[in-house]
């Protein structure tokens, strides 16, 4: 249990840190990309205002640029070109003097492509999606801007090579991903090394509880044995009566309770059980056969539907204990003259399960989500006609958790079913 708690602590804390890193680094990347888009728009806007040229005597006082500062050297550093189109969307002039990777044919193709796009997707004009328009050509990324028509209906389309910005954004993303993974790995190693120290108070408290249960169990066994022996001597001398029988019944009940508590404590301490491949079908048939006579004595019918050779990874002793708990619970709470059904089956390679069902008309009054809590009993009146301490199913839950299987209780149409599924093969 301690190792399970430690693993959960490491997993949860690592997931929390991963989410924080993802949020922070993601926000940085989004802000960086937004800044890039703003700078590209600033340049396109400036070129448009100067009739398709980026002049050498640049003087921008209020600019939002951080990486690309417009200065006298910018015309030789920024790659762009412009195309003028008439009112019929036909190119009339090409200015390709500021770029070498694009020729007239490529420029004409790009113009046709963006005009077709603008025509087909007019409904997104002006939306955030179209705030910065982009186009791929010759393995390069371009941003473009279409000016408004002048008095003659002529428009200007400006294309700017944004490879510098894209490469810069890509580098920031790669750095963020590498940095985030490094931080997450470092945190995982640190929290793994110090998790036991962090959980030390909980571990110490749990160990004290285990020792208390074990010691108390051993201390209680001695007086219970003496009480039982004295009562038997009294019966031998004076004969049996309802008082001695009541005492012996209560001693037996206390002994069962102590044994169950000590079994739970031992199960939680066991971290290295002898796990092997066990034939669940054979073990279930064996335990069901032992309970068949008990069921007949109570006027019950016990039937089995067991698929052959369902193999699971488990320890046979604890697997038998799990089946004993489930069948004992079914026999105790089955309706008079009812039916108990034991089922073992497999669906696919990994989904192997067993279930124990019994007729129980009053099951609608039971909160099945609490059945596996310690000392919870479906009979809220704690009627002593049904023997039991209320910790049997909590022991079944403990065994199920140890094997990393799933145990569930379900009541439907007068049938109570407890299923243990997802056994490892």
Coordinates of C-alpha atoms in Angstrom, one line a residue:
X1 CA 0.0 0.0 0.0
X2 CA 2.9 2.4 0.8
X3 CA 4.5 1.8 -2.6
X4 CA 1.1 2.4 -4.3
X5 CA 0.6 5.6 -2.3
X6 CA 4.1 6.7 -3.2
X7 CA 3.6 6.0 -6.9
X8 CA 0.3 8.0 -6.9
X9 CA 2.0 10.9 -5.1
X10 CA 4.7 11.0 -7.8
X11 CA 2.3 10.6 -10.6
X12 CA -0.1 13.3 -9.4
X13 CA 2.6 15.9 -8.6
X14 CA 4.3 15.3 -11.9
X15 CA 1.1 15.7 -13.8
X16 CA 0.4 19.0 -12.0
X17 CA 3.9 20.3 -12.8
X18 CA 3.4 19.2 -16.4
X19 CA 0.2 21.1 -16.7
X20 CA 1.8 24.2 -15.2
X21 CA 4.8 24.0 -17.6
X22 CA 2.4 23.4 -20.5
X23 CA 0.4 26.5 -19.6
X24 CA 3.4 28.8 -19.0
X25 CA 5.4 27.7 -22.0
X26 CA 2.4 27.6 -24.3
X27 CA 1.5 31.1 -23.3
X28 CA 5.0 32.3 -24.0
X29 CA 4.9 30.7 -27.5
X30 CA 1.5 32.2 -28.2
X31 CA 2.6 35.7 -27.2
X32 CA 5.8 35.3 -29.2
X33 CA 3.9 34.3 -32.4
X34 CA 1.5 37.1 -31.8
X35 CA 4.4 39.5 -31.6
X36 CA 5.8 38.1 -34.9
X37 CA 2.4 38.7 -36.6
X38 CA 2.3 42.2 -35.3
X39 CA 5.7 43.0 -36.7
X40 CA 4.9 41.4 -40.1
X41 CA 1.8 43.5 -40.3
X42 CA 3.7 46.6 -39.4
X43 CA 6.2 46.1 -42.2
X44 CA 3.4 45.3 -44.8
X45 CA 1.5 48.4 -43.7
X46 CA 4.6 50.5 -44.1
X47 CA 5.4 49.1 -47.6
X48 CA 1.7 49.7 -48.6
X49 CA 1.9 53.3 -47.4
X50 CA 5.0 53.9 -49.6
X51 CA 3.4 52.4 -52.8
X52 CA 5.2 49.1 -52.7
X53 CA 8.6 50.3 -51.7
X54 CA 10.5 50.1 -48.4
X55 CA 12.5 53.4 -48.5
X56 CA 16.0 53.8 -47.2
X57 CA 15.2 56.8 -45.0
X58 CA 12.9 55.0 -42.6
X59 CA 11.8 56.8 -39.4
X60 CA 9.2 55.1 -37.3
X61 CA 8.7 56.7 -33.9
X62 CA 5.9 54.5 -32.4
X63 CA 6.6 50.9 -33.4
X64 CA 5.8 47.7 -31.6
X65 CA 8.7 45.8 -33.1
X66 CA 11.2 44.0 -30.8
X67 CA 13.1 41.7 -33.1
X68 CA 12.9 43.4 -36.5
X69 CA 13.8 47.1 -36.2
X70 CA 13.1 49.1 -39.3
X71 CA 16.1 51.2 -40.2
X72 CA 18.2 52.3 -43.2
X73 CA 19.5 48.8 -43.7
X74 CA 16.0 47.2 -43.8
X75 CA 15.4 47.5 -47.6
X76 CA 18.4 45.2 -48.2
X77 CA 17.4 42.7 -45.5
X78 CA 13.7 42.3 -45.9
X79 CA 12.6 40.2 -48.9
X80 CA 9.3 41.3 -50.5
X81 CA 7.7 42.0 -53.8
X82 CA 4.5 43.7 -55.1
X83 CA 2.0 43.0 -57.9
X84 CA -0.4 45.6 -59.2
X85 CA -3.8 44.3 -60.6
X86 CA -6.5 46.1 -62.5
X87 CA -10.2 46.2 -61.7
X88 CA -10.6 42.8 -63.5
X89 CA -8.0 41.2 -61.2
X90 CA -5.5 41.0 -64.0
X91 CA -1.8 41.7 -63.2
X92 CA -0.5 44.9 -64.9
X93 CA 2.8 45.4 -63.2
X94 CA 5.3 43.3 -61.2
X95 CA 8.0 44.7 -58.9
X96 CA 10.4 41.8 -58.2
X97 CA 13.5 43.9 -57.6
X98 CA 13.6 43.1 -53.8
X99 CA 13.5 39.3 -54.0
X100 CA 15.4 36.7 -56.0
X101 CA 13.6 33.5 -55.2
X102 CA 10.4 34.5 -57.0
X103 CA 10.0 35.0 -60.7
X104 CA 7.1 36.5 -62.7
X105 CA 5.5 33.1 -63.3
X106 CA 5.6 32.2 -59.6
X107 CA 4.3 35.7 -58.7
X108 CA 1.4 35.3 -61.2
X109 CA 0.5 31.9 -59.8
X110 CA 0.5 33.3 -56.2
X111 CA -1.8 36.2 -57.3
X112 CA -4.3 33.7 -58.8
X113 CA -4.2 31.6 -55.7
X114 CA -4.9 34.3 -53.2
X115 CA -7.6 36.0 -55.4
X116 CA -9.4 32.6 -55.7
X117 CA -9.1 32.2 -51.9
X118 CA -10.4 35.7 -51.2
X119 CA -13.4 35.1 -53.5
X120 CA -14.3 31.7 -52.1
X121 CA -13.8 32.6 -48.4
X122 CA -15.3 36.1 -48.2
X123 CA -17.2 35.2 -45.1
X124 CA -14.0 35.1 -43.0
X125 CA -12.7 38.5 -44.1
X126 CA -11.9 40.7 -41.2
X127 CA -12.1 37.8 -38.7
X128 CA -9.2 36.9 -36.3
X129 CA -8.5 33.9 -38.6
X130 CA -7.7 36.3 -41.5
X131 CA -5.9 38.9 -39.5
X132 CA -2.6 37.9 -41.0
X133 CA -2.9 36.2 -44.4
X134 CA -0.3 33.6 -45.4
X135 CA 0.7 31.7 -48.4
X136 CA 3.3 28.9 -49.2
X137 CA 5.3 29.1 -52.4
X138 CA 8.6 27.5 -53.5
X139 CA 9.0 26.0 -50.0
X140 CA 8.9 29.5 -48.5
X141 CA 6.3 31.2 -46.3
X142 CA 4.8 34.5 -47.4
X143 CA 2.5 37.0 -45.7
X144 CA 0.5 39.2 -48.1
X145 CA -1.6 42.3 -47.9
X146 CA -4.2 43.6 -50.5
X147 CA -4.6 47.3 -50.6
X148 CA -7.9 49.0 -51.3
X149 CA -8.7 50.0 -54.9
X150 CA -7.5 53.5 -56.0
X151 CA -9.5 55.9 -58.2
X152 CA -8.8 53.8 -61.4
X153 CA -9.8 50.5 -59.6
X154 CA -6.2 49.3 -59.4
X155 CA -5.1 47.4 -56.4
X156 CA -1.7 46.5 -55.0
X157 CA -0.8 43.1 -53.5
X158 CA 2.3 43.0 -51.3
X159 CA 4.1 39.7 -50.5
X160 CA 6.7 39.5 -47.7
X161 CA 9.0 36.5 -47.1
X162 CA 8.4 35.5 -43.4
X163 CA 10.9 32.7 -43.3
X164 CA 12.9 34.6 -40.7
X165 CA 10.0 34.8 -38.3
X166 CA 8.8 31.3 -38.9
X167 CA 12.3 29.9 -38.2
X168 CA 12.6 32.0 -35.1
X169 CA 9.2 30.8 -33.9
X170 CA 10.2 27.2 -34.6
X171 CA 13.4 27.6 -32.6
X172 CA 11.4 29.1 -29.7
X173 CA 9.0 26.2 -29.8
X174 CA 11.8 23.6 -29.9
X175 CA 13.6 25.3 -27.0
X176 CA 10.4 25.5 -25.0
X177 CA 9.7 21.8 -25.6
X178 CA 13.2 20.8 -24.7
X179 CA 13.3 23.0 -21.6
X180 CA 9.9 21.8 -20.5
X181 CA 10.8 18.1 -20.9
X182 CA 14.1 18.7 -19.0
X183 CA 12.3 20.5 -16.1
X184 CA 9.7 17.7 -16.0
X185 CA 12.3 15.0 -15.9
X186 CA 14.3 16.9 -13.3
X187 CA 11.2 17.3 -11.1
X188 CA 10.3 13.6 -11.6
X189 CA 13.7 12.5 -10.4
X190 CA 13.7 14.9 -7.4
X191 CA 10.2 14.0 -6.3
X192 CA 11.0 10.3 -6.7
X193 CA 14.0 10.7 -4.5
X194 CA 12.3 12.7 -1.8
X195 CA 8.7 11.3 -2.0
X196 CA 9.3 8.8 0.8
X197 CA 10.6 11.6 3.1
X198 CA 7.5 13.7 2.2
X199 CA 5.2 10.8 3.0
X200 CA 7.1 9.7 6.1
X201 CA 4.4 10.9 8.6
X202 CA 1.7 9.0 6.7
X203 CA 3.9 5.9 6.3
X204 CA 4.8 6.0 10.0
X205 CA 1.2 6.4 11.0
X206 CA 0.2 3.4 8.8
X207 CA 2.9 1.3 10.2
X208 CA 1.7 2.1 13.8
X209 CA -1.8 1.1 12.8
X210 CA -0.6 -2.2 11.4
X211 CA 1.4 -2.9 14.5
X212 CA -1.5 -2.0 16.7
X213 CA -3.9 -4.3 14.9
X214 CA -1.4 -7.2 15.0
X215 CA -0.5 -6.7 18.7
X216 CA -4.2 -6.2 19.7
X217 CA -5.1 -9.3 17.7
X218 CA -2.6 -11.4 19.5
X219 CA -3.6 -9.9 22.9
X220 CA -7.3 -10.6 22.3
X221 CA -6.8 -14.2 21.2
X222 CA -5.6 -15.2 24.7
X223 CA -8.6 -14.0 26.7
X224 CA -10.9 -15.2 24.0
X225 CA -9.4 -18.7 24.2
X226 CA -9.7 -18.7 28.0
X227 CA -13.4 -17.6 27.8
X228 CA -14.1 -20.3 25.3
X229 CA -12.3 -22.9 27.4
X230 CA -14.0 -21.9 30.6
X231 CA -17.4 -22.0 28.9
X232 CA -16.8 -25.4 27.5
X233 CA -15.8 -26.6 31.0
X234 CA -19.0 -25.1 32.4
X235 CA -21.0 -27.0 29.8
X236 CA -19.2 -30.2 30.6
X237 CA -20.0 -29.8 34.3
X238 CA -23.5 -28.4 34.2
X239 CA -24.7 -29.2 30.7
X240 CA -25.4 -26.9 27.7
X241 CA -27.8 -24.0 28.0
X242 CA -28.7 -21.0 26.0
X243 CA -26.3 -18.7 28.0
X244 CA -23.2 -20.9 27.4
X245 CA -24.1 -21.3 23.7
X246 CA -24.6 -17.5 23.3
X247 CA -21.2 -17.0 24.9
X248 CA -19.5 -19.5 22.6
X249 CA -21.2 -17.9 19.6
X250 CA -20.0 -14.4 20.5
X251 CA -16.5 -15.8 21.2
X252 CA -16.5 -17.3 17.7
X253 CA -17.7 -14.1 16.2
X254 CA -14.9 -12.1 17.9
X255 CA -12.3 -14.6 16.8
X256 CA -13.5 -14.3 13.2
X257 CA -13.3 -10.5 13.5
X258 CA -9.8 -10.6 14.9
X259 CA -8.6 -13.0 12.2
X260 CA -10.1 -10.9 9.5
X261 CA -8.5 -7.7 10.8
X262 CA -5.1 -9.5 11.0
X263 CA -5.6 -10.9 7.5
X264 CA -6.2 -7.4 6.2
X265 CA -3.1 -6.2 8.0
X266 CA -0.9 -9.0 6.6
X267 CA -2.3 -8.4 3.1
X268 CA -1.3 -4.7 3.2
X269 CA 2.2 -5.7 4.3
X270 CA 2.7 -8.2 1.6
X271 CA 4.6 -6.6 -1.3
X272 CA 6.3 -9.7 -2.6
X273 CA 3.7 -12.5 -3.0
X274 CA 4.7 -15.5 -5.0
X275 CA 3.0 -14.4 -8.2
X276 CA 2.7 -17.1 -10.9
X277 CA 0.3 -18.2 -13.7
X278 CA -2.8 -19.7 -12.0
X279 CA -5.7 -21.4 -13.6
X280 CA -8.6 -19.3 -12.4
X281 CA -11.1 -21.8 -13.8
X282 CA -9.7 -24.7 -11.7
X283 CA -9.4 -22.6 -8.5
X284 CA -13.0 -21.3 -8.9
X285 CA -14.4 -24.9 -9.5
X286 CA -12.6 -26.1 -6.4
X287 CA -13.9 -23.4 -4.1
X288 CA -17.5 -23.6 -5.6
X289 CA -17.5 -27.3 -5.0
X290 CA -16.7 -26.7 -1.3
X291 CA -19.6 -24.3 -0.9
X292 CA -22.1 -26.4 -2.8
X293 CA -22.9 -28.5 0.3
X294 CA -23.3 -25.4 2.4
X295 CA -25.7 -23.9 -0.1
X296 CA -27.8 -27.1 -0.3
X297 CA -28.1 -27.2 3.5
X298 CA -29.6 -23.7 3.4
X299 CA -32.0 -24.7 0.6
X300 CA -30.0 -22.7 -2.1
X301 CA -29.0 -23.6 -5.6
X302 CA -25.4 -23.0 -6.6
X303 CA -24.6 -23.1 -10.3
X304 CA -21.4 -22.5 -12.2
X305 CA -20.7 -21.1 -15.7
X306 CA -16.9 -21.4 -16.0
X307 CA -14.9 -21.1 -19.1
X308 CA -12.0 -23.6 -19.2
X309 CA -8.3 -22.7 -18.8
X310 CA -8.7 -19.0 -18.0
X311 CA -5.1 -18.3 -16.8
X312 CA -4.2 -15.2 -14.7
X313 CA -1.2 -13.8 -12.9
X314 CA -1.9 -14.3 -9.1
X315 CA -1.0 -16.1 -5.9
X316 CA -3.2 -19.1 -5.5
X317 CA -3.8 -18.8 -1.8
X318 CA -5.0 -15.2 -1.9
X319 CA -7.1 -16.0 -5.0
X320 CA -8.8 -18.8 -3.0
X321 CA -9.3 -16.3 -0.1
X322 CA -11.0 -13.9 -2.5
X323 CA -13.4 -16.6 -3.8
X324 CA -14.1 -17.7 -0.3
X325 CA -15.1 -14.2 0.7
X326 CA -17.4 -13.7 -2.3
X327 CA -19.1 -17.1 -2.0
X328 CA -19.5 -16.8 1.7
X329 CA -21.1 -13.4 1.2
X330 CA -23.4 -14.8 -1.5
X331 CA -24.5 -17.7 0.8
X332 CA -25.2 -15.4 3.7
X333 CA -27.3 -12.8 1.8
X334 CA -29.0 -15.0 -0.8
X335 CA -32.8 -15.1 -0.5
X336 CA -34.4 -18.3 0.9
X337 CA -34.6 -20.9 -1.9
X338 CA -32.6 -18.5 -4.1
X339 CA -29.9 -19.1 -6.7
X340 CA -26.1 -18.4 -6.5
X341 CA -24.3 -18.2 -9.8
X342 CA -20.5 -18.3 -10.2
X343 CA -19.1 -17.2 -13.6
X344 CA -15.6 -17.1 -15.0
X345 CA -15.0 -15.8 -18.5
X346 CA -12.5 -13.9 -20.7
X347 CA -13.1 -11.4 -23.4
X348 CA -10.0 -11.0 -25.5
X349 CA -6.4 -11.4 -24.1
X350 CA -6.5 -9.1 -21.1
X351 CA -10.1 -8.8 -20.0
X352 CA -10.5 -11.9 -17.7
X353 CA -13.0 -11.8 -14.9
X354 CA -15.0 -13.7 -12.4
X355 CA -18.4 -12.8 -10.9
X356 CA -20.6 -14.2 -8.1
X357 CA -24.3 -13.5 -8.2
X358 CA -27.1 -14.3 -5.8
X359 CA -30.8 -13.5 -5.7
X360 CA -31.5 -10.7 -3.2
X361 CA -34.8 -8.9 -3.5
X362 CA -34.0 -6.2 -0.9
X363 CA -30.9 -5.1 -2.8
X364 CA -32.5 -1.9 -3.9
X365 CA -32.1 -0.6 -0.3
X366 CA -28.3 -1.1 -0.4
X367 CA -25.7 1.5 -1.4
X368 CA -23.5 -0.7 -3.5
X369 CA -20.8 2.0 -3.7
X370 CA -20.2 1.5 0.1
X371 CA -20.3 -2.3 0.2
X372 CA -16.5 -2.5 0.1
X373 CA -16.0 -0.1 3.1
X374 CA -14.9 -1.6 6.4
X375 CA -17.7 -2.5 8.8
X376 CA -20.4 -1.5 6.3
X377 CA -23.2 -4.0 6.2
X378 CA -26.1 -4.0 3.8
X379 CA -28.4 -4.9 6.7
X380 CA -28.5 -1.4 8.3
X381 CA -30.2 -2.9 11.4
X382 CA -27.2 -5.1 12.0
X383 CA -29.4 -8.1 12.4
X384 CA -27.5 -10.8 14.2
X385 CA -29.3 -13.5 12.4
X386 CA -26.8 -13.0 9.6
X387 CA -23.4 -13.6 11.0
X388 CA -20.5 -11.5 9.9
X389 CA -18.3 -8.6 10.9
X390 CA -18.8 -6.3 7.9
X391 CA -15.2 -6.4 6.7
X392 CA -15.3 -9.4 4.4
X393 CA -15.9 -7.4 1.2
X394 CA -13.3 -4.8 2.3
X395 CA -10.8 -7.7 2.4
X396 CA -11.9 -8.6 -1.1
X397 CA -11.3 -5.0 -2.2
X398 CA -7.8 -5.2 -0.6
X399 CA -7.0 -8.3 -2.6
X400 CA -8.4 -6.8 -5.8
X401 CA -6.4 -3.6 -5.3
X402 CA -3.2 -5.7 -4.7
X403 CA -3.7 -7.4 -8.1
X404 CA -4.6 -4.1 -9.8
X405 CA -8.0 -5.5 -10.8
X406 CA -11.4 -3.8 -10.6
X407 CA -14.1 -5.0 -8.2
X408 CA -17.6 -3.7 -8.5
X409 CA -21.0 -4.5 -7.0
X410 CA -24.2 -4.2 -8.9
X411 CA -27.9 -4.9 -8.1
X412 CA -30.4 -5.3 -10.9
X413 CA -33.8 -7.0 -11.1
X414 CA -33.4 -8.8 -7.7
X415 CA -29.9 -10.0 -8.5
X416 CA -26.8 -8.9 -6.6
X417 CA -23.6 -9.3 -8.6
X418 CA -20.0 -8.8 -7.5
X419 CA -17.5 -8.8 -10.3
X420 CA -13.7 -8.8 -10.3
X421 CA -12.3 -7.9 -13.7
X422 CA -9.1 -7.0 -15.6
X423 CA -7.0 -9.8 -14.3
X424 CA -3.5 -9.8 -15.7
X425 CA -2.5 -12.6 -18.0

